[in-house]
Coordinates of C-alpha atoms and ligand atoms in Angstrom, one line a residue:
Chain A
M1 CA -0.1 -0.2 -0.1
N2 CA 1.5 3.4 -1.0
S3 CA 1.3 6.3 1.3
S4 CA -1.3 8.6 -1.1
L5 CA -3.8 5.7 -0.6
L6 CA -3.6 5.6 3.1
R7 CA -4.1 9.5 3.4
Q8 CA -7.2 8.4 0.7
M9 CA -8.6 6.1 3.7
R10 CA -7.8 7.9 6.6
S11 CA -11.2 8.8 7.2
T12 CA -12.1 5.3 6.8
F13 CA -9.8 4.0 9.6
F14 CA -11.0 6.9 11.6
F15 CA -14.8 5.7 11.2
A16 CA -13.7 1.7 11.7
L17 CA -11.7 2.8 15.1
L18 CA -15.3 4.1 16.1
G19 CA -16.8 0.9 15.6
V20 CA -13.9 -1.2 17.2
V21 CA -14.6 0.7 20.2
F22 CA -18.3 1.2 20.3
M23 CA -18.5 -3.1 19.4
F24 CA -16.2 -3.6 22.6
A25 CA -18.2 -0.7 24.9
A26 CA -21.6 -1.5 23.5
P27 CA -22.1 -5.0 25.6
Q28 CA -20.7 -2.7 28.4
V29 CA -23.2 -0.2 28.8
L30 CA -26.6 -1.7 26.8
Q31 CA -28.8 -4.3 27.6
L32 CA -28.5 -7.6 25.9
F33 CA -32.1 -7.0 24.1
T34 CA -31.1 -4.1 22.7
I35 CA -27.5 -5.5 22.1
I36 CA -29.6 -8.4 20.3
N37 CA -31.9 -5.5 18.0
L38 CA -28.7 -4.1 17.0
T39 CA -27.1 -7.1 15.6
T40 CA -30.6 -6.6 13.0
A41 CA -29.5 -3.1 12.2
I42 CA -26.0 -3.9 11.6
A43 CA -26.6 -7.0 9.1
L44 CA -29.0 -4.4 7.1
A45 CA -26.2 -2.0 7.5
V46 CA -23.8 -4.7 5.6
L47 CA -26.8 -4.4 3.6
A48 CA -26.4 -0.7 2.8
L49 CA -22.9 -0.8 2.4
S50 CA -23.3 -2.9 -0.3
L51 CA -25.8 -0.8 -2.4
A52 CA -23.6 2.6 -1.4
L53 CA -20.7 0.4 -3.5
I54 CA -22.4 -0.6 -6.2
W55 CA -24.9 2.4 -6.5
G56 CA -22.7 5.0 -4.6
Y57 CA -19.5 4.4 -6.7
G58 CA -20.5 2.0 -9.6
G59 CA -23.8 4.2 -10.7
I60 CA -25.5 1.2 -10.8
L61 CA -29.1 1.4 -9.3
C62 CA -30.0 -1.9 -8.5
F63 CA -33.5 -2.1 -7.2
G64 CA -33.3 -5.6 -5.9
Q65 CA -30.3 -5.3 -3.8
V66 CA -32.5 -7.2 -1.1
A67 CA -32.3 -10.4 -3.0
F68 CA -28.7 -11.1 -2.6
F69 CA -29.0 -10.2 1.1
G70 CA -32.1 -13.0 1.4
L71 CA -30.3 -15.0 -1.0
G72 CA -27.6 -15.2 1.2
A73 CA -30.0 -16.0 4.2
Y74 CA -31.6 -18.6 2.8
V75 CA -28.4 -20.1 1.0
Y76 CA -26.7 -19.9 4.9
T77 CA -29.4 -21.7 6.4
I78 CA -29.9 -23.9 3.8
S79 CA -26.4 -25.4 4.0
A80 CA -26.0 -25.1 8.0
I81 CA -28.7 -27.6 8.4
N82 CA -27.1 -30.1 6.2
F83 CA -23.8 -29.1 6.6
G84 CA -24.3 -29.1 10.5
G85 CA -21.7 -26.3 11.0
S86 CA -21.6 -22.8 10.0
T87 CA -18.2 -22.1 8.9
W88 CA -18.9 -23.5 5.5
A89 CA -22.9 -22.3 5.0
V90 CA -21.3 -18.8 5.4
L91 CA -18.7 -19.6 2.2
M92 CA -21.5 -21.0 0.5
A93 CA -23.9 -18.0 1.1
V94 CA -21.2 -15.9 -0.2
L95 CA -20.4 -17.9 -3.4
V96 CA -23.9 -18.8 -4.3
T97 CA -25.0 -15.4 -4.4
S98 CA -22.1 -14.1 -6.1
A99 CA -22.3 -16.5 -8.7
F100 CA -26.3 -15.7 -9.3
A101 CA -25.3 -12.2 -9.2
A102 CA -22.5 -13.0 -11.8
A103 CA -24.8 -14.7 -14.3
L104 CA -27.8 -12.0 -13.8
G105 CA -25.1 -9.5 -14.2
Y106 CA -23.5 -11.0 -17.1
F107 CA -27.1 -10.6 -19.0
I108 CA -27.3 -6.7 -18.0
F109 CA -24.1 -5.6 -18.7
Y110 CA -22.7 -7.8 -21.7
G111 CA -26.6 -7.0 -23.5
R112 CA -25.8 -3.6 -22.8
V113 CA -29.2 -3.3 -20.8
S114 CA -29.8 0.2 -20.1
D115 CA -30.0 1.7 -16.4
V116 CA -33.7 2.0 -16.2
Y117 CA -34.5 -1.7 -17.5
L118 CA -31.6 -2.6 -14.7
G119 CA -33.9 -1.5 -12.0
V120 CA -36.6 -3.0 -13.3
I121 CA -35.1 -6.6 -13.8
T122 CA -33.0 -6.6 -10.3
L123 CA -36.7 -5.8 -8.8
T124 CA -38.5 -8.5 -10.4
V125 CA -35.8 -10.8 -9.6
T126 CA -36.4 -9.9 -6.0
L127 CA -40.3 -10.5 -6.6
I128 CA -39.7 -13.5 -8.4
F129 CA -37.9 -15.0 -5.1
F130 CA -40.9 -13.2 -2.8
S131 CA -43.8 -15.4 -4.3
L132 CA -41.7 -18.5 -5.7
I133 CA -40.5 -18.9 -1.8
R134 CA -43.9 -18.6 -0.6
R135 CA -45.1 -20.9 -2.5
T136 CA -42.8 -23.9 -0.7
S137 CA -44.5 -24.4 2.6
G138 CA -45.5 -28.1 1.5
P139 CA -43.1 -31.0 2.7
E140 CA -42.3 -31.9 -0.8
Y141 CA -39.8 -28.1 -0.7
K142 CA -37.0 -29.8 1.1
I143 CA -33.4 -29.1 -0.1
G144 CA -31.3 -32.1 1.8
N145 CA -32.7 -31.8 5.5
A146 CA -34.1 -28.2 5.3
L147 CA -37.8 -27.5 4.7
L148 CA -38.0 -24.2 2.7
G149 CA -41.6 -23.8 5.0
G150 CA -43.1 -20.8 2.7
F151 CA -44.3 -17.6 4.4
N152 CA -43.4 -19.2 7.6
G153 CA -39.6 -19.7 6.8
V154 CA -36.9 -21.6 7.8
S155 CA -35.3 -20.9 11.3
S156 CA -31.2 -20.4 10.9
P157 CA -29.3 -22.6 12.9
P158 CA -27.0 -20.1 14.6
I159 CA -22.9 -19.5 13.6
N160 CA -20.7 -21.7 15.7
L161 CA -17.2 -21.6 16.2
P162 CA -15.2 -22.6 12.8
W163 CA -13.5 -25.2 14.9
D164 CA -16.1 -26.6 16.5
S165 CA -19.7 -27.0 15.4
G166 CA -21.2 -27.9 18.6
S167 CA -20.5 -24.9 19.9
F168 CA -23.1 -21.9 19.3
L169 CA -22.5 -18.3 19.8
F170 CA -24.9 -17.0 22.1
P171 CA -26.7 -13.5 20.8
E172 CA -24.2 -11.2 22.8
H173 CA -21.6 -13.1 21.0
V174 CA -23.4 -12.8 17.5
F175 CA -23.0 -8.9 18.1
Y176 CA -19.3 -9.1 18.0
V177 CA -19.4 -11.2 14.9
A178 CA -22.0 -9.3 13.1
M179 CA -19.5 -5.9 14.3
A180 CA -16.6 -7.5 13.2
V181 CA -18.1 -8.4 9.8
L182 CA -19.2 -4.5 9.5
I183 CA -15.8 -3.1 10.2
L184 CA -14.0 -5.6 7.9
C185 CA -16.8 -4.9 5.0
Y186 CA -16.2 -1.4 5.4
V187 CA -12.3 -1.4 5.4
F188 CA -12.7 -3.2 2.5
V189 CA -15.3 -1.6 0.4
G190 CA -13.3 1.8 1.3
W191 CA -10.2 0.3 0.1
L192 CA -11.3 -1.5 -2.6
V193 CA -13.0 2.1 -4.3
N194 CA -9.3 3.8 -3.8
T195 CA -7.8 0.7 -5.9
K196 CA -7.2 1.2 -9.8
F197 CA -10.4 -0.6 -9.9
G198 CA -12.6 1.4 -7.9
R199 CA -11.7 4.6 -9.4
V200 CA -12.4 3.3 -12.7
C201 CA -16.1 2.1 -11.5
V202 CA -16.4 5.8 -10.5
A203 CA -15.0 6.8 -13.9
I204 CA -17.5 4.4 -15.5
R205 CA -20.3 6.0 -13.6
E206 CA -19.4 9.7 -14.4
N207 CA -19.2 8.8 -18.2
E208 CA -19.4 5.0 -19.4
L209 CA -18.7 5.9 -23.3
R210 CA -15.4 8.3 -22.2
A211 CA -14.2 5.4 -20.3
E212 CA -14.9 3.2 -23.3
L213 CA -12.7 5.3 -25.3
L214 CA -10.1 5.5 -23.2
G215 CA -10.1 1.3 -23.3
Y216 CA -11.9 0.1 -20.2
D217 CA -13.9 -3.0 -21.0
T218 CA -16.8 -0.9 -18.7
R219 CA -19.0 -4.2 -19.1
L220 CA -16.2 -6.4 -17.1
Y221 CA -16.0 -3.4 -14.4
K222 CA -19.8 -3.1 -13.9
L223 CA -20.1 -7.1 -13.8
G224 CA -17.0 -7.0 -11.2
I225 CA -18.5 -4.6 -8.8
F226 CA -22.1 -5.7 -9.3
T227 CA -21.0 -9.5 -8.1
I228 CA -18.4 -7.7 -5.0
G229 CA -21.7 -6.1 -3.7
A230 CA -23.8 -9.4 -3.8
G231 CA -21.4 -11.2 -2.1
I232 CA -21.2 -8.5 0.6
A233 CA -25.1 -8.1 0.6
A234 CA -25.4 -12.1 0.8
L235 CA -22.7 -11.8 4.1
G236 CA -25.3 -9.0 5.6
G237 CA -27.9 -11.5 5.1
V238 CA -25.9 -14.2 7.2
L239 CA -26.0 -12.1 9.9
F240 CA -29.5 -11.0 9.4
C241 CA -30.8 -14.3 10.0
N242 CA -28.1 -15.0 12.9
G243 CA -29.7 -11.7 14.7
V244 CA -33.5 -12.5 13.8
G245 CA -33.1 -16.7 14.2
R246 CA -34.6 -17.4 11.0
I247 CA -35.5 -16.4 7.4
T248 CA -38.9 -15.6 5.7
P249 CA -40.0 -14.8 1.9
D250 CA -41.0 -11.3 3.4
V251 CA -37.1 -10.5 2.9
F252 CA -37.7 -10.0 -0.4
S253 CA -41.1 -7.6 -0.1
L254 CA -41.1 -4.4 -2.1
Y255 CA -40.9 -2.5 1.2
N256 CA -37.5 -3.7 1.8
A257 CA -36.4 -3.5 -1.5
A258 CA -37.4 0.1 -1.3
L259 CA -36.0 0.6 2.6
T260 CA -32.7 -0.3 1.1
I261 CA -32.8 2.6 -1.7
I262 CA -34.3 5.0 1.4
W263 CA -30.9 4.3 3.3
V264 CA -28.7 5.2 0.6
I265 CA -30.4 8.5 -0.6
V266 CA -30.8 9.5 2.9
G267 CA -27.1 8.6 3.8
G268 CA -25.7 10.1 0.8
R269 CA -24.3 8.7 -2.5
G270 CA -20.4 8.2 -3.2
T271 CA -20.0 7.8 0.7
L272 CA -19.7 4.7 2.8
I273 CA -20.6 5.8 6.3
G274 CA -23.7 8.1 5.2
P275 CA -25.7 4.7 4.2
I276 CA -24.4 2.9 7.2
G277 CA -25.3 5.6 9.3
A278 CA -28.8 6.3 7.7
T279 CA -29.6 2.6 8.4
F280 CA -29.1 2.7 12.1
A281 CA -30.9 6.2 12.2
L282 CA -34.0 4.8 10.3
F283 CA -33.5 1.6 12.0
Y284 CA -34.1 3.4 15.4
L285 CA -36.9 5.4 14.5
T286 CA -39.2 2.7 12.6
S287 CA -38.6 0.3 16.2
A288 CA -39.4 3.6 17.8
L289 CA -42.3 3.9 16.0
G290 CA -43.3 0.7 15.7
G291 CA -44.2 0.8 19.4
Q292 CA -47.5 3.5 18.6
S293 CA -49.9 3.3 16.5
L294 CA -50.2 6.9 15.7
L295 CA -48.4 7.7 12.8
N296 CA -47.6 4.7 9.8
N297 CA -44.7 4.2 9.7
N298 CA -44.5 3.9 5.8
L299 CA -46.0 7.0 6.0
V300 CA -43.0 8.6 7.9
L301 CA -40.5 6.6 5.9
G302 CA -42.5 8.1 2.6
I303 CA -41.9 11.6 4.4
I304 CA -38.6 11.3 5.6
L305 CA -37.5 10.4 1.3
I306 CA -39.6 13.1 -0.3
I307 CA -37.6 15.5 2.3
F308 CA -34.6 14.5 1.5
V309 CA -35.1 14.6 -2.0
L310 CA -36.2 17.7 -2.5
L311 CA -34.0 19.0 0.5
V312 CA -30.9 17.4 0.9
P313 CA -30.6 15.7 -2.3
K314 CA -27.1 14.3 -1.7
G315 CA -27.6 13.0 1.3
V316 CA -26.6 14.0 4.7
A317 CA -23.0 12.9 4.3
P318 CA -22.1 14.6 1.2
T319 CA -24.1 17.9 2.7
V320 CA -21.9 17.8 5.5
V321 CA -18.4 17.0 3.7
D322 CA -19.4 20.3 1.7
W323 CA -20.3 22.3 4.2
I324 CA -16.8 21.6 6.1
A325 CA -14.9 22.3 2.6
S326 CA -16.6 25.8 2.1
R327 CA -16.3 26.8 5.8
R328 CA -12.6 25.6 5.2
K329 CA -12.3 27.7 1.8
K330 CA -14.1 30.7 3.2
T331 CA -11.7 31.3 6.3
P332 CA -8.3 31.9 4.6
R333 CA -10.2 33.9 1.3
R334 CA -11.6 36.3 4.4
A335 CA -8.2 36.5 5.6
R336 CA -6.7 37.5 2.6
R337 CA -9.3 39.9 1.9
R338 CA -8.4 41.5 5.3
R339 CA -4.9 41.6 4.9
G340 CA -5.7 43.1 1.2
A341 CA -7.6 46.1 2.7
R342 CA -4.6 46.5 5.1
A343 CA -2.3 46.8 2.4
E344 CA -4.7 49.8 0.9
G345 CA -5.0 51.6 3.9
M346 CA -1.0 51.8 4.1
E347 CA -0.8 53.2 0.5
Chain B
M1 CA 6.7 -5.2 -36.3
T2 CA 8.2 -1.8 -36.4
R3 CA 6.1 0.9 -37.8
Q4 CA 7.4 3.2 -41.1
R5 CA 6.1 6.2 -42.3
G6 CA 3.8 5.4 -45.0
D7 CA 2.1 2.5 -43.6
V8 CA -1.2 2.5 -44.1
V9 CA -2.9 3.1 -40.6
V10 CA -6.5 3.6 -41.3
E11 CA -8.4 2.0 -44.2
T12 CA -12.3 1.5 -44.6
R13 CA -13.5 0.4 -47.7
G14 CA -17.2 0.5 -48.9
L15 CA -18.0 2.0 -45.7
C16 CA -22.0 2.5 -45.2
M17 CA -24.1 3.9 -42.9
H18 CA -27.5 4.0 -42.8
F19 CA -30.3 5.0 -40.8
G20 CA -33.6 3.6 -42.1
G21 CA -33.4 5.9 -45.2
V22 CA -30.6 8.4 -44.4
R23 CA -27.6 7.7 -46.3
A24 CA -25.1 9.6 -43.4
V25 CA -22.4 7.3 -44.7
D26 CA -22.1 6.2 -48.2
E27 CA -19.7 3.8 -49.7
V28 CA -16.6 5.6 -48.0
D29 CA -13.1 4.9 -49.2
F30 CA -10.9 5.7 -47.4
T31 CA -7.1 5.6 -46.4
L32 CA -4.7 7.1 -43.9
F33 CA -1.2 6.6 -43.5
D34 CA 0.9 6.5 -40.8
R35 CA 1.9 10.4 -39.4
E36 CA -0.3 12.0 -41.5
L37 CA -2.4 15.0 -40.3
R38 CA -5.6 14.7 -41.7
C39 CA -8.6 16.8 -41.7
L40 CA -12.1 15.7 -42.4
I41 CA -14.3 19.0 -43.9
G42 CA -18.0 19.3 -44.5
P43 CA -20.8 21.1 -44.1
N44 CA -23.4 20.4 -41.6
G45 CA -24.8 17.0 -42.2
A46 CA -22.4 15.8 -44.1
G47 CA -21.7 12.4 -42.0
K48 CA -18.6 13.6 -41.1
S49 CA -19.2 12.7 -37.4
T50 CA -20.9 9.5 -38.3
F51 CA -18.0 8.4 -40.3
F52 CA -16.0 9.5 -37.5
K53 CA -18.5 7.2 -35.1
C54 CA -17.9 4.5 -37.3
L55 CA -13.8 4.5 -37.2
T56 CA -14.3 4.6 -33.0
G57 CA -16.7 1.6 -32.6
Q58 CA -19.5 3.8 -31.5
L59 CA -21.5 2.7 -34.4
T60 CA -21.8 -0.6 -36.3
P61 CA -21.5 0.2 -39.9
T62 CA -24.4 -1.4 -41.8
A63 CA -21.7 -2.2 -44.9
G64 CA -17.9 -2.4 -45.6
D65 CA -15.2 -2.5 -43.5
V66 CA -12.8 -0.3 -41.4
M67 CA -9.4 -1.3 -40.7
I68 CA -7.0 -0.3 -38.1
R69 CA -3.1 -1.0 -39.2
G70 CA -4.3 -3.7 -41.5
Q71 CA -6.6 -5.3 -38.4
A72 CA -10.2 -5.7 -39.1
M73 CA -12.0 -3.3 -36.6
T74 CA -15.7 -3.5 -38.2
G75 CA -18.0 -3.4 -35.3
A76 CA -15.6 -3.7 -32.6
E77 CA -16.2 -2.1 -29.5
P78 CA -15.0 1.4 -28.5
F79 CA -12.9 -0.2 -26.1
E80 CA -11.2 -2.7 -28.4
I81 CA -10.7 0.3 -30.9
A82 CA -8.9 2.7 -28.3
S83 CA -7.1 -0.9 -26.8
L84 CA -5.0 -0.5 -29.8
G85 CA -3.6 2.8 -28.9
V86 CA -5.9 4.6 -30.3
G87 CA -6.7 8.5 -28.4
I88 CA -10.2 9.5 -29.4
K89 CA -12.2 12.8 -29.0
T90 CA -15.9 13.3 -29.5
Q91 CA -18.0 16.0 -31.0
V92 CA -20.0 16.6 -27.9
P93 CA -17.3 16.8 -24.8
N94 CA -17.1 13.8 -22.9
V95 CA -15.4 13.9 -19.3
F96 CA -15.8 12.4 -15.8
D97 CA -17.8 15.6 -14.6
G98 CA -17.8 14.8 -11.2
L99 CA -14.1 14.1 -11.1
S100 CA -10.7 16.4 -10.7
A101 CA -8.8 17.4 -14.1
E102 CA -6.2 15.5 -12.6
E103 CA -8.3 12.5 -11.7
N104 CA -9.9 12.6 -15.5
I105 CA -6.0 12.2 -16.5
W106 CA -4.7 9.9 -14.3
I107 CA -7.5 7.5 -15.5
S108 CA -6.8 7.6 -18.7
A109 CA -2.6 7.1 -18.0
R110 CA -3.5 4.4 -15.9
R111 CA -5.2 2.0 -18.4
W112 CA -1.6 1.8 -20.2
H113 CA 0.7 2.0 -16.9
D114 CA 1.0 1.2 -13.1
D115 CA 0.1 3.6 -10.7
R116 CA 3.6 5.5 -10.7
R117 CA 4.1 6.2 -14.2
A118 CA 0.6 6.7 -14.2
R119 CA 0.9 9.9 -11.9
T120 CA 4.2 10.7 -13.4
L121 CA 2.6 11.2 -16.9
T122 CA -0.8 12.7 -15.2
A123 CA 2.0 15.7 -13.9
E124 CA 3.5 16.2 -17.1
T125 CA 0.7 16.1 -19.0
I126 CA -0.8 18.6 -16.8
E127 CA 2.2 20.8 -17.3
R128 CA 2.3 20.4 -21.0
L129 CA -1.3 22.1 -21.4
R130 CA -0.8 24.4 -19.0
L131 CA -4.1 22.6 -16.3
G132 CA -2.2 23.3 -13.4
D133 CA -4.7 26.2 -12.0
I134 CA -7.8 23.5 -12.3
R135 CA -5.7 20.3 -11.7
R136 CA -8.0 19.9 -8.3
T137 CA -11.1 21.5 -9.7
Q138 CA -14.3 19.3 -10.6
L139 CA -14.6 19.3 -14.6
G140 CA -18.6 19.9 -14.2
R141 CA -17.6 23.2 -12.8
L142 CA -15.2 24.6 -15.7
A143 CA -16.0 26.4 -18.8
H144 CA -16.9 24.9 -22.3
G145 CA -13.5 25.5 -23.0
Q146 CA -11.8 24.2 -20.5
R147 CA -13.2 20.8 -20.8
Q148 CA -12.3 20.1 -24.1
W149 CA -8.9 20.9 -23.1
V150 CA -8.7 18.4 -20.2
E151 CA -10.1 15.8 -22.6
L152 CA -7.3 16.5 -25.1
G153 CA -5.2 16.0 -22.0
M154 CA -6.4 12.4 -21.6
V155 CA -5.8 11.8 -25.3
V156 CA -2.4 13.0 -24.8
A157 CA -1.7 11.1 -21.8
A158 CA -2.6 8.0 -23.2
E159 CA 0.4 8.2 -25.6
P160 CA -1.4 6.9 -28.5
W161 CA 0.2 6.2 -32.1
L162 CA -3.3 6.9 -33.4
V163 CA -5.6 10.0 -32.5
L164 CA -9.0 10.6 -33.8
L165 CA -10.6 14.3 -32.5
D166 CA -13.8 15.3 -33.3
E167 CA -14.3 19.2 -33.9
P168 CA -11.7 19.7 -30.9
A169 CA -12.0 23.9 -31.1
A170 CA -15.3 24.1 -30.9
G171 CA -16.2 26.4 -28.5
M172 CA -12.8 27.5 -28.1
T173 CA -11.3 31.1 -27.3
H174 CA -9.1 32.5 -30.3
E175 CA -6.3 32.0 -27.6
E176 CA -7.1 28.6 -27.0
T177 CA -7.6 27.3 -30.6
Y178 CA -4.5 28.5 -31.4
R179 CA -3.0 26.2 -29.0
T180 CA -5.1 23.5 -29.9
A181 CA -3.7 23.8 -33.0
E182 CA -0.3 23.8 -31.7
L183 CA -0.8 20.6 -29.5
I184 CA -2.0 18.7 -33.0
E185 CA 1.3 19.8 -34.3
E186 CA 2.9 18.2 -31.6
I187 CA 0.8 15.2 -31.6
N188 CA 1.9 14.8 -34.8
K189 CA 5.4 14.1 -34.3
T190 CA 4.9 10.8 -32.7
A191 CA 1.5 9.7 -33.9
A192 CA -1.3 9.9 -37.1
L193 CA -4.4 12.1 -36.8
I194 CA -8.0 12.6 -38.3
V195 CA -9.2 15.7 -37.1
V196 CA -12.8 16.8 -38.1
E197 CA -13.2 20.6 -38.1
H198 CA -15.4 23.6 -38.7
D199 CA -13.6 26.1 -38.1
M200 CA -11.6 27.1 -41.5
Q201 CA -9.1 29.5 -40.0
F202 CA -7.9 26.3 -37.8
I203 CA -7.9 24.2 -40.6
R204 CA -5.8 26.1 -42.4
M205 CA -3.3 26.6 -39.2
I206 CA -2.9 22.8 -39.3
S207 CA -3.8 21.3 -42.5
R208 CA -1.8 19.7 -45.1
Q209 CA -4.1 16.9 -46.5
V210 CA -7.5 17.3 -46.2
T211 CA -11.1 14.9 -47.0
L212 CA -14.1 16.9 -48.4
F213 CA -17.1 15.3 -47.3
H214 CA -20.9 15.9 -49.1
E215 CA -23.8 14.1 -48.7
G216 CA -22.2 11.0 -46.8
G217 CA -19.5 10.7 -49.3
I218 CA -16.1 11.7 -50.1
L219 CA -16.1 15.1 -53.0
M220 CA -12.6 15.4 -52.8
E221 CA -9.3 14.9 -51.4
D222 CA -6.4 17.4 -51.4
T223 CA -4.5 20.2 -50.4
M224 CA -6.5 23.3 -48.3
D225 CA -5.2 25.5 -51.3
A226 CA -6.7 23.4 -54.3
I227 CA -9.9 22.7 -52.2
S228 CA -10.2 26.2 -52.0
A229 CA -9.4 27.2 -55.5
D230 CA -11.8 24.3 -56.8
K231 CA -15.6 26.0 -58.0
R232 CA -17.7 22.7 -56.6
A233 CA -16.3 22.5 -53.1
R234 CA -16.9 26.3 -53.0
E235 CA -20.3 25.7 -54.0
V236 CA -20.9 22.7 -51.0
Y237 CA -19.2 24.0 -48.3
L238 CA -16.9 27.5 -48.6
G239 CA -19.4 29.1 -50.6
H240 CA -22.1 27.6 -48.1
R241 CA -20.6 29.4 -45.0
A242 CA -19.9 32.4 -46.8
Ligands
LIG1 N1 -28.6 8.4 -35.4 C1 -29.0 8.8 -35.7 N2 -29.9 8.4 -36.4 C2 -30.9 8.8 -37.5 N3 -29.8 9.6 -38.7 C3 -28.7 10.3 -38.2 C4 -28.2 9.7 -36.9 N4 -26.9 10.4 -36.5 C5 -26.7 11.0 -38.0 N5 -27.7 10.8 -38.9 C6 -27.9 11.9 -39.7 O1 -27.0 11.4 -40.8 C7 -26.6 13.2 -41.4 C8 -24.8 13.1 -41.0 O2 -24.8 13.4 -39.3 P1 -23.2 14.1 -39.1 O3 -22.4 12.4 -39.4 O4 -23.6 14.2 -37.5 O5 -23.0 15.3 -39.8 P2 -21.8 16.1 -39.6 O6 -20.8 15.5 -38.1 O7 -21.0 16.1 -40.7 O8 -22.2 16.9 -39.5 C9 -27.1 14.2 -40.8 O9 -28.4 14.4 -41.8 C10 -28.0 13.3 -39.6 O10 -29.0 13.9 -39.5
LIG2 MG1 -20.3 16.2 -36.6

């Protein structure tokens, strides 16, 4: 790693460090119930991170990121039930989901499907999963030893220590695993977007034709970032079914698909910490709202979305960055002007 | 294989690009030799840009062949053409608007070199094109002429042996136009060029051999002076402009 890359990643390391502090401090001060709840929020944050990568940096507006998240959760659960352990199941979840995304992405990118249709296709795939898996309630829908369970879903075996399949982790330990996965994914993506690959992906987002005319096979880059994003979403799915204890087809609902987009819009495209923060904030807002019946959850989310699209179109994080940058710029200019005035006075 | 002056670098045979009934390019036979500097001129709608897009892979010709250095490239993707070492600038400015001038040029240099060399090349290009003041400015905030200039920087930074420019001086100030002509002469020391241009003064500054397009075909191919003196050419183009 060269020094300029490290400099680029300074803020990434800063937030990662905050994450580590949170990871070890939270269980000391928060109640177990909250910690278990947090695990689910962390899983969703990994999902948000994956969309922040492929939409925010890759410019690929995937409406069905949640399909990869849900697929990862299902593959993990079914594999863990069959293998009787979680280690290979996690690997399977990431590999199968990435392979699925690569196949889907191949048709989309090499077929030069337009951005709008990409959104339609990925959303359709999500909804197909939703309705297909809902219909799998009979005993005949079985993969190995795992019953798919239709709309009731399947209960997910918890993660165990890699060297001992009998040693299941307790929910408070799953929290550490989830936090560690989030932090590692965050640093990985923060690194990725600063590599040649990441920078070319950003260039393609800015102007695909220009990137092609410079000699980059843009289809390959888009396929690459799409596949990596799907793999990260799958990891989020693994954490999610661990946090909740089961996985149901509801994960593929239109509501969840839309929610993922909202996190990235609110947090801000082109940053990673923004969508992660927005996920936590909206997760707590919706669970707070869930406890009362005065305001409808969807209505509140809708209003938040409208407010952001109209008033903070860039999202929170980029707006804050702009604000800091403009303040930084203003100070020396004002100082310069003052100095200029003084010079005139002397003459 | 070493390239020699006089080798054919671009050749089209019977090249056609028809849009329904519109024969934007019709049966064009064109040859460009290495280190040549060729201007394509012609009235608006003559088919220059369409011809250009067939060469750069942005359009797949409806008939005919495109050969680059003897390799059949008909219907190739733009990145495949560029990957031969061809530098391309389109008529509509195509830049990375959200990125800095420096990043724009680095992306171009990085296609061919490792990071260290790409950064050196970027710095050199910025110096050479006098972009120092705007190196960290987002391209979207720059004036039209400056963005064109950065796009030329991207072309130069890739160190191409063949350069295709569609109206490089469009929307530039006099000063910028003059410097573009200078830059083109400089590029021509190491590369063959095809320059589509409208601005007659600009063509006079740089041109040796000129190809005159008219209604999708080549009307004449000669020096600028000969074309200016030709009656037919004056009718379709020069008179048209006056
Ligand atoms: N995509 C297209 N579809 C239909 N007609 C087109 C298209 N592109 C160009 N043309 C037509 O082809 C002709 C040549 O256009 P163009 O190559 O842009 O001319 P020039 O660059 O010489 O001004 C024009 O009549 C134009 O309207
Ligand atoms: Mg044109």
